Short mmCIF file of C-alpha atoms in Angstrom, two decimals:
data_model
loop_
_atom_site.label_atom_id
_atom_site.label_comp_id
_atom_site.label_asym_id
_atom_site.label_seq_id
_atom_site.Cartn_x
_atom_site.Cartn_y
_atom_site.Cartn_z
CA UNK A 1 42.21 -94.49 -99.75
CA UNK A 2 43.91 -95.18 -96.45
CA UNK A 3 44.03 -98.88 -97.31
CA UNK A 4 46.61 -98.08 -99.99
CA UNK A 5 49.03 -96.49 -97.52
CA UNK A 6 52.24 -98.53 -97.42
CA UNK A 7 53.71 -99.80 -94.18
CA UNK A 8 56.74 -97.86 -93.04
CA UNK A 9 59.91 -99.95 -92.95
CA UNK A 10 62.68 -99.71 -90.40
CA UNK A 11 66.18 -101.05 -90.11
CA UNK A 12 68.54 -98.13 -89.56
CA UNK A 13 70.68 -99.80 -86.89
CA UNK A 14 74.27 -100.86 -86.48
CA UNK A 15 76.24 -102.44 -83.66
CA UNK A 16 78.89 -100.00 -82.32
CA UNK A 17 82.25 -101.69 -82.83
CA UNK A 18 85.84 -100.64 -83.25
CA UNK A 19 87.65 -101.31 -86.57
CA UNK A 20 89.04 -104.82 -86.76
CA UNK A 21 90.94 -107.04 -89.16
CA UNK A 22 90.61 -110.68 -90.19
CA UNK A 23 87.46 -110.94 -88.09
CA UNK A 24 89.28 -109.83 -84.92
CA UNK A 25 88.18 -106.90 -82.78
CA UNK A 26 90.44 -103.94 -82.04
CA UNK A 27 91.17 -105.35 -78.59
CA UNK A 28 92.17 -108.72 -80.06
CA UNK A 29 94.38 -107.01 -82.64
CA UNK A 30 96.08 -104.93 -79.95
CA UNK A 31 96.86 -108.00 -77.84
CA UNK A 32 98.01 -109.94 -80.92
CA UNK A 33 100.26 -107.10 -82.05
CA UNK A 34 101.81 -106.74 -78.61
CA UNK A 35 102.41 -110.49 -78.46
CA UNK A 36 104.11 -110.51 -81.87
CA UNK A 37 106.44 -107.67 -80.87
CA UNK A 38 107.41 -109.45 -77.65
CA UNK A 39 108.01 -112.69 -79.55
CA UNK A 40 110.30 -110.89 -82.03
CA UNK A 41 112.25 -109.28 -79.19
CA UNK A 42 112.66 -112.69 -77.55
CA UNK A 43 113.88 -114.19 -80.83
CA UNK A 44 116.43 -111.41 -81.23
CA UNK A 45 117.78 -112.31 -77.79
CA UNK A 46 117.68 -116.01 -78.80
CA UNK A 47 115.31 -116.74 -75.89
CA UNK A 48 113.50 -119.52 -77.73
CA UNK A 49 111.51 -120.83 -74.78
CA UNK A 50 110.41 -117.33 -73.79
CA UNK A 51 109.29 -116.62 -77.36
CA UNK A 52 107.30 -119.86 -77.44
CA UNK A 53 105.72 -119.09 -74.06
CA UNK A 54 104.71 -115.56 -75.11
CA UNK A 55 103.28 -116.92 -78.37
CA UNK A 56 101.19 -119.51 -76.53
CA UNK A 57 99.98 -116.97 -73.95
CA UNK A 58 98.99 -114.54 -76.69
CA UNK A 59 97.10 -117.24 -78.56
CA UNK A 60 95.25 -118.38 -75.43
CA UNK A 61 94.28 -114.83 -74.43
CA UNK A 62 93.04 -113.92 -77.90
CA UNK A 63 91.31 -117.19 -78.80
CA UNK A 64 89.70 -117.90 -75.45
CA UNK A 65 89.18 -114.39 -74.10
CA UNK A 66 88.59 -112.04 -77.05
CA UNK A 67 87.16 -114.06 -79.95
CA UNK A 68 83.37 -114.38 -79.74
CA UNK A 69 81.50 -117.54 -80.66
CA UNK A 70 77.73 -117.16 -80.77
CA UNK A 71 77.91 -113.75 -79.11
CA UNK A 72 80.18 -114.71 -76.21
CA UNK A 73 83.76 -115.81 -75.61
CA UNK A 74 84.96 -119.20 -74.38
CA UNK A 75 86.36 -117.53 -71.27
CA UNK A 76 82.96 -116.00 -70.51
CA UNK A 77 81.31 -119.40 -70.83
CA UNK A 78 83.84 -120.96 -68.48
CA UNK A 79 83.57 -118.17 -65.90
CA UNK A 80 79.77 -118.34 -66.09
CA UNK A 81 79.88 -122.07 -65.33
CA UNK A 82 82.28 -121.51 -62.45
CA UNK A 83 80.10 -118.69 -61.13
CA UNK A 84 77.00 -120.90 -61.24
CA UNK A 85 78.85 -123.74 -59.50
CA UNK A 86 80.05 -121.32 -56.83
CA UNK A 87 76.57 -119.95 -56.22
CA UNK A 88 75.20 -123.49 -55.99
CA UNK A 89 77.83 -124.43 -53.46
CA UNK A 90 77.10 -121.35 -51.34
CA UNK A 91 73.35 -121.92 -51.59
CA UNK A 92 72.77 -118.60 -53.37
CA UNK A 93 70.93 -120.11 -56.35
CA UNK A 94 67.95 -121.32 -54.32
CA UNK A 95 65.73 -118.55 -52.97
CA UNK A 96 63.04 -119.32 -50.39
CA UNK A 97 60.57 -116.91 -48.81
CA UNK A 98 58.33 -117.19 -45.78
CA UNK A 99 59.11 -118.95 -42.49
CA UNK A 100 61.87 -121.09 -44.05
CA UNK A 101 63.70 -118.10 -45.51
CA UNK A 102 67.20 -117.28 -44.33
CA UNK A 103 66.54 -113.57 -44.98
CA UNK A 104 65.81 -111.08 -42.20
CA UNK A 105 62.17 -111.04 -41.09
CA UNK A 106 61.45 -107.69 -42.77
CA UNK A 107 62.69 -109.06 -46.12
CA UNK A 108 61.47 -112.65 -45.81
CA UNK A 109 58.95 -112.33 -48.67
CA UNK A 110 60.69 -109.86 -50.93
CA UNK A 111 61.55 -110.38 -54.57
CA UNK A 112 64.93 -112.05 -55.20
CA UNK A 113 68.07 -110.88 -56.94
CA UNK A 114 68.46 -107.25 -57.92
CA UNK A 115 64.93 -106.52 -56.66
CA UNK A 116 65.53 -107.57 -53.06
CA UNK A 117 66.80 -104.08 -52.23
CA UNK A 118 64.01 -102.11 -53.95
CA UNK A 119 61.43 -100.02 -52.08
CA UNK A 120 58.25 -98.30 -53.24
CA UNK A 121 57.63 -94.55 -52.94
CA UNK A 122 53.98 -93.54 -53.34
CA UNK A 123 52.33 -90.20 -53.99
CA UNK A 124 50.04 -88.22 -56.33
CA UNK A 125 51.18 -86.58 -59.58
CA UNK A 126 50.05 -83.35 -61.22
CA UNK A 127 47.01 -85.05 -62.79
CA UNK A 128 45.83 -86.23 -59.36
CA UNK A 129 46.78 -89.82 -60.14
CA UNK A 130 48.28 -92.10 -57.54
CA UNK A 131 51.67 -93.58 -58.34
CA UNK A 132 54.28 -95.87 -56.78
CA UNK A 133 57.88 -95.37 -57.81
CA UNK A 134 60.48 -98.10 -57.38
CA UNK A 135 63.66 -96.99 -55.61
CA UNK A 136 66.60 -99.23 -56.57
CA UNK A 137 68.77 -98.39 -53.57
CA UNK A 138 71.81 -100.45 -54.59
CA UNK A 139 72.34 -98.48 -57.82
CA UNK A 140 70.64 -95.20 -56.90
CA UNK A 141 67.87 -95.36 -59.52
CA UNK A 142 64.16 -94.45 -59.43
CA UNK A 143 61.76 -96.20 -61.80
CA UNK A 144 58.23 -95.26 -62.82
CA UNK A 145 56.04 -97.96 -64.36
CA UNK A 146 53.14 -97.07 -66.69
CA UNK A 147 50.37 -99.49 -67.50
CA UNK A 148 49.47 -99.02 -71.18
CA UNK A 149 46.32 -99.95 -73.10
CA UNK A 150 47.28 -99.95 -76.81
CA UNK A 151 44.49 -100.46 -79.31
CA UNK A 152 46.60 -102.76 -81.46
CA UNK A 153 47.11 -102.62 -85.20
CA UNK A 154 44.60 -105.22 -86.39
CA UNK A 155 41.59 -102.86 -86.58
CA UNK A 156 43.39 -99.59 -87.34
CA UNK A 157 44.12 -97.92 -90.65
CA UNK A 158 47.71 -98.07 -91.83
CA UNK A 159 48.03 -94.27 -91.83
CA UNK A 160 47.12 -94.19 -88.13
CA UNK A 161 49.66 -96.94 -87.38
CA UNK A 162 52.40 -95.09 -89.26
CA UNK A 163 51.61 -91.92 -87.32
CA UNK A 164 51.78 -93.75 -84.00
CA UNK A 165 55.10 -95.34 -84.94
CA UNK A 166 56.44 -91.91 -85.84
CA UNK A 167 55.43 -90.57 -82.41
CA UNK A 168 56.95 -93.64 -80.77
CA UNK A 169 60.21 -92.78 -82.51
CA UNK A 170 59.91 -89.24 -81.14
CA UNK A 171 59.45 -90.67 -77.65
CA UNK A 172 62.60 -92.78 -78.02
CA UNK A 173 64.45 -89.72 -79.31
CA UNK A 174 63.35 -87.70 -76.27
CA UNK A 175 65.05 -90.17 -73.94
CA UNK A 176 68.47 -88.83 -74.97
CA UNK A 177 67.65 -85.30 -73.81
CA UNK A 178 65.69 -86.17 -70.66
CA UNK A 179 68.02 -85.02 -67.89
CA UNK A 180 69.01 -87.82 -65.55
CA UNK A 181 67.28 -90.60 -67.51
CA UNK A 182 69.28 -93.84 -67.40
CA UNK A 183 67.06 -95.93 -69.67
CA UNK A 184 63.58 -97.15 -70.51
CA UNK A 185 61.90 -100.46 -71.21
CA UNK A 186 58.79 -101.61 -73.01
CA UNK A 187 57.51 -104.95 -71.71
CA UNK A 188 54.81 -106.87 -73.57
CA UNK A 189 53.41 -109.48 -71.18
CA UNK A 190 51.10 -111.99 -72.86
CA UNK A 191 49.32 -115.08 -71.60
CA UNK A 192 46.68 -117.56 -72.52
CA UNK A 193 44.67 -117.02 -69.33
CA UNK A 194 41.55 -118.68 -67.97
CA UNK A 195 38.27 -117.32 -69.35
CA UNK A 196 36.50 -118.01 -66.03
CA UNK A 197 36.60 -114.33 -65.13
CA UNK A 198 34.97 -113.32 -68.41
CA UNK A 199 32.30 -116.01 -68.11
CA UNK A 200 31.52 -115.01 -64.54
CA UNK A 201 31.33 -111.33 -65.52
CA UNK A 202 28.77 -112.10 -68.26
CA UNK A 203 26.64 -114.12 -65.88
CA UNK A 204 26.80 -111.45 -63.19
CA UNK A 205 25.63 -108.82 -65.69
CA UNK A 206 22.26 -110.52 -66.27
CA UNK A 207 19.27 -108.55 -64.96
CA UNK A 208 17.58 -110.31 -62.03
CA UNK A 209 14.15 -110.01 -63.65
CA UNK A 210 15.26 -111.38 -67.03
CA UNK A 211 13.14 -114.21 -68.52
CA UNK A 212 14.24 -117.70 -67.52
CA UNK A 213 14.58 -118.72 -71.17
CA UNK A 214 16.92 -115.80 -71.87
CA UNK A 215 19.03 -116.69 -68.86
CA UNK A 216 19.25 -120.29 -70.05
CA UNK A 217 20.30 -119.31 -73.57
CA UNK A 218 22.93 -116.90 -72.25
CA UNK A 219 24.25 -119.50 -69.81
CA UNK A 220 24.58 -122.08 -72.59
CA UNK A 221 26.25 -119.53 -74.86
CA UNK A 222 28.78 -118.69 -72.17
CA UNK A 223 29.44 -122.38 -71.75
CA UNK A 224 30.57 -122.60 -75.37
CA UNK A 225 33.35 -120.06 -74.85
CA UNK A 226 36.90 -121.46 -74.93
CA UNK A 227 38.40 -122.41 -71.58
CA UNK A 228 41.21 -119.91 -72.04
CA UNK A 229 41.37 -116.44 -73.56
CA UNK A 230 44.29 -114.36 -74.77
CA UNK A 231 45.47 -111.53 -72.57
CA UNK A 232 48.12 -108.96 -73.47
CA UNK A 233 49.48 -106.29 -71.12
CA UNK A 234 51.97 -103.59 -72.07
CA UNK A 235 54.13 -101.70 -69.59
CA UNK A 236 56.47 -98.77 -70.11
CA UNK A 237 59.14 -98.21 -67.47
CA UNK A 238 61.42 -95.19 -67.23
CA UNK A 239 64.45 -95.16 -64.95
CA UNK A 240 66.18 -92.03 -63.67
CA UNK A 241 69.41 -91.54 -61.77
CA UNK A 242 68.44 -90.22 -58.34
CA UNK A 243 71.60 -88.16 -57.76
CA UNK A 244 71.29 -86.52 -61.18
CA UNK A 245 67.87 -85.27 -60.08
CA UNK A 246 69.10 -83.77 -56.80
CA UNK A 247 68.93 -86.70 -54.39
CA UNK A 248 71.50 -87.15 -51.63
CA UNK A 249 72.48 -90.15 -49.54
CA UNK A 250 70.10 -89.05 -46.80
CA UNK A 251 67.29 -87.40 -48.77
CA UNK A 252 65.81 -88.59 -52.07
CA UNK A 253 62.69 -86.40 -51.90
CA UNK A 254 63.99 -83.86 -54.51
CA UNK A 255 64.43 -86.69 -57.03
CA UNK A 256 61.01 -88.15 -56.22
CA UNK A 257 59.35 -84.74 -56.69
CA UNK A 258 61.15 -84.26 -60.02
CA UNK A 259 60.12 -87.68 -61.32
CA UNK A 260 56.51 -87.06 -60.24
CA UNK A 261 56.49 -83.77 -62.16
CA UNK A 262 57.55 -85.58 -65.35
CA UNK A 263 54.90 -88.30 -65.23
CA UNK A 264 52.14 -86.26 -66.97
CA UNK A 265 54.43 -85.34 -69.88
CA UNK A 266 55.52 -88.94 -70.31
CA UNK A 267 51.87 -90.03 -70.29
CA UNK A 268 51.04 -87.59 -73.09
CA UNK A 269 53.97 -88.72 -75.23
CA UNK A 270 53.10 -92.39 -74.75
CA UNK A 271 49.48 -91.68 -75.65
CA UNK A 272 50.51 -90.13 -78.97
CA UNK A 273 52.74 -93.17 -79.57
CA UNK A 274 49.75 -95.52 -79.41
CA UNK A 275 49.88 -96.55 -75.74
CA UNK A 276 46.18 -95.78 -75.22
CA UNK A 277 45.66 -94.17 -71.81
CA UNK A 278 48.86 -94.92 -69.89
CA UNK A 279 48.79 -94.38 -66.15
CA UNK A 280 51.36 -94.88 -63.40
CA UNK A 281 50.91 -98.15 -61.56
CA UNK A 282 50.55 -98.36 -57.79
CA UNK A 283 52.14 -100.77 -55.33
CA UNK A 284 49.39 -103.41 -55.32
CA UNK A 285 49.41 -103.57 -59.14
CA UNK A 286 53.19 -103.94 -59.26
CA UNK A 287 52.99 -106.73 -56.69
CA UNK A 288 50.31 -108.50 -58.74
CA UNK A 289 52.50 -108.38 -61.85
CA UNK A 290 55.27 -110.14 -59.94
CA UNK A 291 52.80 -112.60 -58.41
CA UNK A 292 51.48 -113.70 -61.81
CA UNK A 293 55.00 -113.92 -63.25
CA UNK A 294 55.89 -116.48 -60.59
CA UNK A 295 52.51 -118.24 -60.48
CA UNK A 296 50.71 -117.95 -63.86
CA UNK A 297 48.04 -120.44 -62.76
CA UNK A 298 46.72 -117.93 -60.21
CA UNK A 299 45.15 -115.82 -62.97
CA UNK A 300 41.76 -117.55 -62.64
CA UNK A 301 41.68 -117.12 -58.87
CA UNK A 302 42.63 -113.45 -59.08
CA UNK A 303 40.01 -112.81 -61.79
CA UNK A 304 37.24 -114.36 -59.72
CA UNK A 305 38.38 -112.54 -56.58
CA UNK A 306 38.23 -109.23 -58.44
CA UNK A 307 34.66 -109.93 -59.58
CA UNK A 308 33.48 -110.82 -56.07
CA UNK A 309 35.22 -107.87 -54.44
CA UNK A 310 37.71 -110.05 -52.57
CA UNK A 311 40.76 -108.71 -54.35
CA UNK A 312 43.65 -108.53 -51.90
CA UNK A 313 45.97 -105.53 -52.04
CA UNK A 314 49.28 -107.35 -51.92
CA UNK A 315 52.18 -105.21 -50.74
CA UNK A 316 55.51 -104.93 -52.55
CA UNK A 317 57.33 -106.45 -49.58
CA UNK A 318 55.23 -109.63 -50.00
CA UNK A 319 55.49 -110.00 -53.78
CA UNK A 320 58.28 -112.57 -53.83
CA UNK A 321 57.92 -116.20 -54.95
CA UNK A 322 57.61 -119.09 -52.55
CA UNK A 323 60.82 -120.46 -54.05
CA UNK A 324 63.09 -119.70 -57.00
CA UNK A 325 65.60 -122.30 -58.16
CA UNK A 326 68.40 -120.98 -60.38
CA UNK A 327 70.74 -123.97 -59.97
CA UNK A 328 70.13 -125.78 -63.29
CA UNK A 329 71.46 -123.25 -65.80
CA UNK A 330 69.17 -122.31 -68.68
CA UNK A 331 65.86 -123.30 -67.05
CA UNK A 332 64.82 -121.77 -63.73
CA UNK A 333 62.05 -123.18 -61.53
CA UNK A 334 59.65 -121.09 -59.47
CA UNK A 335 56.42 -121.93 -57.64
CA UNK A 336 55.75 -125.13 -59.59
CA UNK A 337 56.52 -123.89 -63.11
CA UNK A 338 59.66 -123.25 -65.18
CA UNK A 339 61.03 -120.39 -67.28
CA UNK A 340 63.91 -119.65 -69.65
CA UNK A 341 65.17 -116.43 -71.20
CA UNK A 342 66.90 -115.59 -74.45
CA UNK A 343 68.52 -112.36 -75.57
CA UNK A 344 69.16 -110.69 -78.89
CA UNK A 345 72.84 -110.58 -79.88
CA UNK A 346 72.49 -108.63 -83.15
CA UNK A 347 69.52 -106.54 -84.41
CA UNK A 348 67.24 -108.06 -87.08
CA UNK A 349 69.17 -108.62 -90.28
CA UNK A 350 66.26 -107.50 -92.46
CA UNK A 351 63.99 -104.48 -92.48
CA UNK A 352 60.92 -104.68 -90.28
CA UNK A 353 57.48 -103.08 -90.21
CA UNK A 354 55.07 -102.28 -87.40
CA UNK A 355 53.63 -105.80 -87.73
CA UNK A 356 56.85 -107.81 -87.91
CA UNK A 357 56.79 -108.63 -84.19
CA UNK A 358 53.08 -109.47 -83.95
CA UNK A 359 53.61 -113.19 -83.42
CA UNK A 360 56.44 -112.67 -80.96
CA UNK A 361 54.42 -110.18 -78.92
CA UNK A 362 51.10 -112.03 -79.04
CA UNK A 363 49.89 -114.80 -76.69
CA UNK A 364 50.88 -118.35 -77.53
CA UNK A 365 49.28 -121.57 -76.31
CA UNK A 366 52.69 -123.23 -75.89
CA UNK A 367 53.55 -120.86 -73.04
CA UNK A 368 51.82 -120.19 -69.75
CA UNK A 369 53.20 -116.68 -69.97
CA UNK A 370 55.60 -114.79 -72.22
CA UNK A 371 57.34 -111.46 -71.66
CA UNK A 372 59.15 -109.55 -74.40
CA UNK A 373 61.27 -106.74 -72.98
CA UNK A 374 62.80 -104.08 -75.23
CA UNK A 375 65.39 -101.97 -73.43
CA UNK A 376 66.47 -98.53 -74.62
CA UNK A 377 69.74 -96.98 -73.54
CA UNK A 378 69.81 -93.25 -74.39
CA UNK A 379 73.03 -91.76 -75.66
CA UNK A 380 73.76 -88.08 -75.06
CA UNK A 381 74.22 -85.97 -78.22
CA UNK A 382 78.00 -85.55 -77.77
CA UNK A 383 78.66 -89.27 -77.34
CA UNK A 384 76.22 -90.04 -80.15
CA UNK A 385 78.18 -87.90 -82.63
CA UNK A 386 81.45 -89.64 -81.74
CA UNK A 387 79.80 -93.06 -81.95
CA UNK A 388 78.35 -92.43 -85.40
CA UNK A 389 81.63 -90.99 -86.67
CA UNK A 390 83.33 -94.22 -85.60
CA UNK A 391 80.63 -96.24 -87.36
CA UNK A 392 81.32 -94.43 -90.65
CA UNK A 393 85.09 -94.84 -90.31
CA UNK A 394 84.73 -98.50 -89.42
CA UNK A 395 82.50 -99.14 -92.44
CA UNK A 396 85.09 -97.52 -94.71
CA UNK A 397 87.85 -99.52 -93.03
CA UNK A 398 86.11 -102.85 -93.57
CA UNK A 399 85.58 -102.11 -97.27
CA UNK A 400 89.14 -100.92 -97.85
CA UNK A 401 90.78 -103.84 -96.01
CA UNK A 402 88.63 -106.63 -97.47
CA UNK A 403 90.32 -108.81 -100.04
CA UNK A 404 88.46 -108.73 -103.34
CA UNK A 405 85.25 -106.81 -103.89
CA UNK A 406 83.15 -105.44 -101.08
CA UNK A 407 80.08 -107.53 -100.27
CA UNK A 408 76.51 -106.25 -100.32
CA UNK A 409 76.50 -106.35 -96.51
CA UNK A 410 79.58 -104.09 -96.38
CA UNK A 411 77.98 -101.62 -98.78
CA UNK A 412 74.71 -101.68 -96.85
CA UNK A 413 76.46 -101.09 -93.51
CA UNK A 414 78.31 -98.09 -94.94
CA UNK A 415 75.09 -96.65 -96.37
CA UNK A 416 73.31 -97.10 -93.03
CA UNK A 417 76.19 -95.48 -91.14
CA UNK A 418 76.25 -92.48 -93.50
CA UNK A 419 72.46 -92.15 -93.31
CA UNK A 420 72.64 -92.21 -89.51
CA UNK A 421 75.32 -89.53 -89.56
CA UNK A 422 73.16 -87.34 -91.81
CA UNK A 423 70.07 -87.79 -89.64
CA UNK A 424 72.06 -87.01 -86.50
CA UNK A 425 73.32 -83.79 -88.10
CA UNK A 426 69.70 -82.87 -88.84
CA UNK A 427 68.67 -83.20 -85.18
CA UNK A 428 67.93 -86.90 -84.71
CA UNK A 429 68.93 -88.69 -81.52
CA UNK A 430 70.76 -91.96 -80.96
CA UNK A 431 69.58 -94.71 -78.62
CA UNK A 432 70.89 -98.21 -78.14
CA UNK A 433 68.44 -101.03 -77.70
CA UNK A 434 68.29 -104.69 -76.87
CA UNK A 435 65.61 -107.35 -76.63
CA UNK A 436 65.02 -110.20 -74.18
CA UNK A 437 62.26 -112.81 -74.11
CA UNK A 438 61.20 -114.88 -71.10
CA UNK A 439 58.80 -117.78 -71.56
CA UNK A 440 57.13 -119.72 -68.73
CA UNK A 441 55.86 -123.27 -69.12
CA UNK A 442 54.94 -126.38 -67.13
CA UNK A 443 57.86 -127.91 -65.25
CA UNK A 444 58.16 -131.10 -67.30
CA UNK A 445 60.27 -132.28 -70.22
CA UNK A 446 57.47 -132.31 -72.79
CA UNK A 447 56.44 -128.73 -72.03
CA UNK A 448 60.10 -127.68 -72.18
CA UNK A 449 60.54 -129.21 -75.65
CA UNK A 450 57.34 -127.56 -76.92
CA UNK A 451 58.34 -124.18 -75.50
CA UNK A 452 61.88 -124.48 -76.87
CA UNK A 453 60.74 -125.35 -80.39
CA UNK A 454 58.10 -122.62 -80.36
CA UNK A 455 60.37 -119.80 -79.23
CA UNK A 456 63.04 -120.86 -81.73
CA UNK A 457 60.41 -120.73 -84.47
CA UNK A 458 59.25 -117.25 -83.42
CA UNK A 459 62.78 -115.89 -83.30
CA UNK A 460 63.73 -117.57 -86.57
CA UNK A 461 61.00 -115.67 -88.41
CA UNK A 462 62.62 -112.37 -87.41
CA UNK A 463 66.10 -113.26 -88.75
CA UNK A 464 67.42 -112.04 -85.42
CA UNK A 465 70.56 -113.71 -84.00
CA UNK A 466 70.06 -114.62 -80.33
CA UNK A 467 71.29 -116.89 -77.57
CA UNK A 468 69.78 -118.39 -74.45
CA UNK A 469 70.86 -117.21 -71.03
CA UNK A 470 72.59 -120.31 -69.70
CA UNK A 471 74.03 -119.43 -66.30
CA UNK A 472 72.24 -116.34 -64.96
CA UNK A 473 68.60 -117.32 -65.30
CA UNK A 474 67.41 -115.46 -62.21
CA UNK A 475 68.97 -112.17 -63.32
CA UNK A 476 67.55 -112.57 -66.83
CA UNK A 477 64.07 -113.48 -65.53
CA UNK A 478 63.86 -110.37 -63.36
CA UNK A 479 65.34 -108.12 -66.04
CA UNK A 480 62.32 -108.83 -68.26
CA UNK A 481 59.89 -107.79 -65.51
CA UNK A 482 58.74 -104.15 -65.90
CA UNK A 483 60.49 -103.05 -62.71
CA UNK A 484 63.38 -101.04 -64.12
CA UNK A 485 66.29 -103.50 -63.88
CA UNK A 486 68.69 -102.10 -66.50
CA UNK A 487 71.65 -104.44 -67.15
CA UNK A 488 74.11 -101.65 -67.96
CA UNK A 489 73.59 -99.99 -64.55
CA UNK A 490 75.19 -103.08 -62.99
CA UNK A 491 78.06 -103.19 -65.51
CA UNK A 492 81.32 -101.39 -64.76
CA UNK A 493 82.70 -101.61 -68.33
CA UNK A 494 82.62 -98.18 -70.05
CA UNK A 495 80.60 -97.90 -73.24
CA UNK A 496 83.66 -97.10 -75.38
CA UNK A 497 85.50 -100.18 -74.08
CA UNK A 498 82.54 -102.43 -74.93
CA UNK A 499 82.91 -101.32 -78.54
CA UNK A 500 86.65 -102.03 -78.54
CA UNK A 501 86.13 -105.59 -77.25
CA UNK A 502 83.20 -106.38 -79.60
#
């Protein structure tokens, strides 16, 4: 029987790092070793003060700049605070749209941050579906956003779920061989929205000639429905490098045509992976996603407008918030509500199944809205082979240099690294991933405490180390929107150097 099918378990992941010693990264060891050599040379020359100065400088650089505490270094925390203070002083942390905006008139109602310089490109794909691509002009990327309608796992047989997960893994694997693809995101946007739209829809569906008693019973039944209902939306966003697809500084049409030609294939792959009937979103839908992210309370108004045919087609250029305040640190304020974002620092420390993230993904009454964004960074086959080889060597190094017996975690990491190497040799692909969660709540202290305790509880169940974004709330908030903001496209540190410093 299908009910006896076991849930597939996953957990074949490791963080790419360089070999270290005594808990120090390779970068920290290199700086420490250089400092020790310079100190010895100074001692040979009997330059005692110079030796002491070099020793202190080495200690400060290593301890404050290269040793991580809670996923970040002390130097990073200090520079983040200074950056926030600088932005506050320059007025860059408070964003206002409309007549009071300091932006040019044509951009007075645009989205803030990395999205202020994003345009839409509309057309029709090979399946005669309208689409609107997002052109990130500052980084030369083109993003396509799919609206997905997954059936969910609650009412499906386990064999079907396992099959969908397998196809989802195939989709992730395909990212590494999709020419020009910079990354992809899956955003699960959940809310406890007003049920007014549903109630109104039921009442509108009553036949005009229905008996009065039947209308009365139905009206009373609708009145017993809860004031709010759970809503869950899933979006898949793929981001391509425009120049890699043939775009030039003056003409991006070749890249747009290439992306449009790939939309049907991506739809088919997402369908097999359990995304229902994914379709590319158009400009008005993208603008509505942003609108509800800034103003969750507008869900009831928009639902009723849609039922009465008064739905306004908001343009992308007018999708920005009325105001966005990023001056406080962890909590950002926008259009009368507040939000905060956390990010995964290390993958889950235990194996997971297809249902492990159900509570994190699902709606929660403690939040007005919650977005879980999973970002995938494809790695080309050549780089993947080198990365996995380093993982195996590093696992051996940690076991051989540890004093006493190797721990179970060391043995597990080596087994995972060797398994990954074997799978890669058999044709598997390597992708890096990360996870961010943004929660929106009422802008008061009580709602903040409830939201904070609830999100900590949800993350604690996953055994996933994380930290809150303390000094770049605006960037984090907009990264979790399904608009193709990939953090690594704004980072100038090479991938190999990130591993050395980790």
